[in-house]
Coordinates of C-alpha atoms in Angstrom, one line a residue:
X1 CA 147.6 131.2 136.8
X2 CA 144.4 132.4 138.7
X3 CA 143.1 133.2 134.9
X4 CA 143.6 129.4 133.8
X5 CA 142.1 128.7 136.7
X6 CA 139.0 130.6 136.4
X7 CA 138.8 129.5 132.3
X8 CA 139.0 125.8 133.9
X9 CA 136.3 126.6 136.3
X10 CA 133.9 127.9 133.8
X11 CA 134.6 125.2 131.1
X12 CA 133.7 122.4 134.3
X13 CA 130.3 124.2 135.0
X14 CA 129.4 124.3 131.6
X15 CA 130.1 120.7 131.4
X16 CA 128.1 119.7 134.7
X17 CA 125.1 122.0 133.2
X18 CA 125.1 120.3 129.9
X19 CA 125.5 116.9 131.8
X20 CA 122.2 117.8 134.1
X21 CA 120.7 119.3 130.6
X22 CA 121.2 115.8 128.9
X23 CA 120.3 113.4 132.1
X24 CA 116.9 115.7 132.3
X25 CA 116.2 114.9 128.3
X26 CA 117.2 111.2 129.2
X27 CA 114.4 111.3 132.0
X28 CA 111.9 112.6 130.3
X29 CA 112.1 110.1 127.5
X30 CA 111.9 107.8 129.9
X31 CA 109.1 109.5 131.5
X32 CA 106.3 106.8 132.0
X33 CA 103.2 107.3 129.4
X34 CA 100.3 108.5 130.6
X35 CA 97.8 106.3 132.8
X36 CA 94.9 107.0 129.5
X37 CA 92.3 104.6 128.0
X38 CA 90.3 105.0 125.3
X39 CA 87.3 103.0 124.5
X40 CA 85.1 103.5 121.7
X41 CA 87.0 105.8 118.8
X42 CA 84.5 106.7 116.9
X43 CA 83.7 108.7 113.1
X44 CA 80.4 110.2 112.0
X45 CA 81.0 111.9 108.6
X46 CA 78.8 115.3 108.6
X47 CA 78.3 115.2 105.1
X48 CA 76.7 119.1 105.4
X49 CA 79.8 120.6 106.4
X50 CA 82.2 117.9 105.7
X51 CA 83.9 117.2 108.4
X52 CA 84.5 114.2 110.5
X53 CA 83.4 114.3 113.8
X54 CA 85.7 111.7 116.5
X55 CA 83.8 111.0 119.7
X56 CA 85.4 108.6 122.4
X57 CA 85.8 107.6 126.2
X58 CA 89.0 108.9 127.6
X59 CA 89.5 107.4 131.1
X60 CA 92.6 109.3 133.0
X61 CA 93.4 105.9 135.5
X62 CA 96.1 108.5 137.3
X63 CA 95.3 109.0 141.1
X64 CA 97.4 111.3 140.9
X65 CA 97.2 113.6 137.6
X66 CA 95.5 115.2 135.5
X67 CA 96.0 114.4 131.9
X68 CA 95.6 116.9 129.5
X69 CA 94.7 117.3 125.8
X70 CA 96.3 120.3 124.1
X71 CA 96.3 119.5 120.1
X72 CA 95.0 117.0 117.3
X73 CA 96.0 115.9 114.3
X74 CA 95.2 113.1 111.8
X75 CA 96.8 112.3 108.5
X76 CA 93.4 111.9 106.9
X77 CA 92.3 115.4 107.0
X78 CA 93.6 118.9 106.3
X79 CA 93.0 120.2 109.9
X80 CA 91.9 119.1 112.9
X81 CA 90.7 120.8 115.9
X82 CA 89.1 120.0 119.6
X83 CA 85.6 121.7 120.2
X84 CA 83.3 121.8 123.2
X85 CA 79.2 122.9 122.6
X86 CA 78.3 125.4 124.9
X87 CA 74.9 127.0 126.1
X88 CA 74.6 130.7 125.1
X89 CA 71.6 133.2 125.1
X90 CA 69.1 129.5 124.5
X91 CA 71.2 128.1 122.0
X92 CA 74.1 125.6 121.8
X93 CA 77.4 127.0 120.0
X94 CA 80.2 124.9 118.7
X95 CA 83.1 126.3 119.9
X96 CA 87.1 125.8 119.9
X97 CA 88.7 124.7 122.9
X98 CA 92.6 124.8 123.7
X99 CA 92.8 122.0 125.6
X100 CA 90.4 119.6 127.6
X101 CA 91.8 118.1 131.1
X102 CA 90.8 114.7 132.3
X103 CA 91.5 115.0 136.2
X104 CA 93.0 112.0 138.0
X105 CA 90.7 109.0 138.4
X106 CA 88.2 110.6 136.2
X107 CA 86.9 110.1 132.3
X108 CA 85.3 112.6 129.5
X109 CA 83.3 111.4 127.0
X110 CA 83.6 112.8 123.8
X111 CA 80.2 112.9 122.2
X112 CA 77.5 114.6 119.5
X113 CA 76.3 117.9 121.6
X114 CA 79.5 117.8 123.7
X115 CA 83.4 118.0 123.6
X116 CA 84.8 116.4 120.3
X117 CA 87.3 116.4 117.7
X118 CA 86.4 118.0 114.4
X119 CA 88.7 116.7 111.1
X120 CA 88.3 119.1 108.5
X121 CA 89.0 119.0 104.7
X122 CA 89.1 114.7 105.1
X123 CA 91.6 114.1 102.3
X124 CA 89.3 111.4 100.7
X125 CA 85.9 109.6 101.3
X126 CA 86.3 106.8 104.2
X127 CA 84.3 103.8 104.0
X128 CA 82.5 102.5 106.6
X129 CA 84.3 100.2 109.1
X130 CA 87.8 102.3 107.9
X131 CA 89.9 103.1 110.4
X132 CA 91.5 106.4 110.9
X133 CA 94.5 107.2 113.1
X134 CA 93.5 110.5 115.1
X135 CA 97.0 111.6 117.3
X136 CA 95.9 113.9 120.7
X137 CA 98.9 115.8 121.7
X138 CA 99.2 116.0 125.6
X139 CA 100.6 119.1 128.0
X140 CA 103.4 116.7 129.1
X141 CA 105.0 116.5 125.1
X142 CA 103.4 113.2 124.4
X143 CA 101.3 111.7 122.1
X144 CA 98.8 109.0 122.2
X145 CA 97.1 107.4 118.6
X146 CA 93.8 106.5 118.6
X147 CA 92.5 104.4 115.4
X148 CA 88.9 105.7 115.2
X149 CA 86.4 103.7 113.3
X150 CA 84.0 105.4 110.6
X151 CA 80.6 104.3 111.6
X152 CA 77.9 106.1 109.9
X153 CA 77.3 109.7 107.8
X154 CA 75.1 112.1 109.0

């Protein structure tokens, strides 16, 4: 008897754990998208290296939180990556970031000389006024798409 009991007792926790395991998931599916505009997605093809370069406004509306950018991807290139310019020894170096953060009530302006998104390998040549859908993955498991606009080569 006290075994059955204890088997019953185990099998009922591991029911109220997968119950709290699935009403978490639920949550977070519901979990509200993130309080992010952005104005201004732009392309500049670099036609020396071949790459596309994205700059944009990202406005984080939060009071609250921070949002922030882990990842990148777009279907129209090969690989994409985030990178920041720093100052080094009297020169600028492109380098790659992890992530960028956009604190609450704050924006980052993705621009030539600053933080951008580099698309490299594009999979064909894009027109100008084409648009190109450029996905930022975010810390919190979302994403947000962005169609970009090519404007000019460089």
């Amino acid at each position: 008897m006290r075994r059955l009991a204890i088997i019953l007792l185990t099998y009922t926790l591991s029911f109220l754990l997968l119950l709290c395991s699935l009403t978490s998931f639920a949550s977070a599916l519901k979990a509200k998208p993130p309080e992010l505009s952005i104005d201004t997605a732009r392309i500049v093809h670099q036609k020396q290296t071949n790459t596309l370069e994205v700059y944009m406004n990202l406005t984080n509306h939060s009071l609250k939180y921070p949002v922030t950018i882990i990842g990148v991807f777009s279907p129209a290139s090969k690989r994409a990556k985030l990178n920041r310019f720093s100052f080094h020894q009297g020169n600028y170096i492109k380098r790659h970031t992890q992530k960028i953060t956009i604190h609450p009530n704050s924006h980052s302006d993705f621009r030539p000389g600053s933080v951008h998104i580099e698309l490299q390998e594009p999979i064909k040549n894009f027109a100008l006024g084409e648009m190109i859908p450029v996905h930022l993955i975010l810390a919190n498991g979302q994403s947000v798409k962005v169609n970009a606009i090519v404007e000019k080569a460089a």
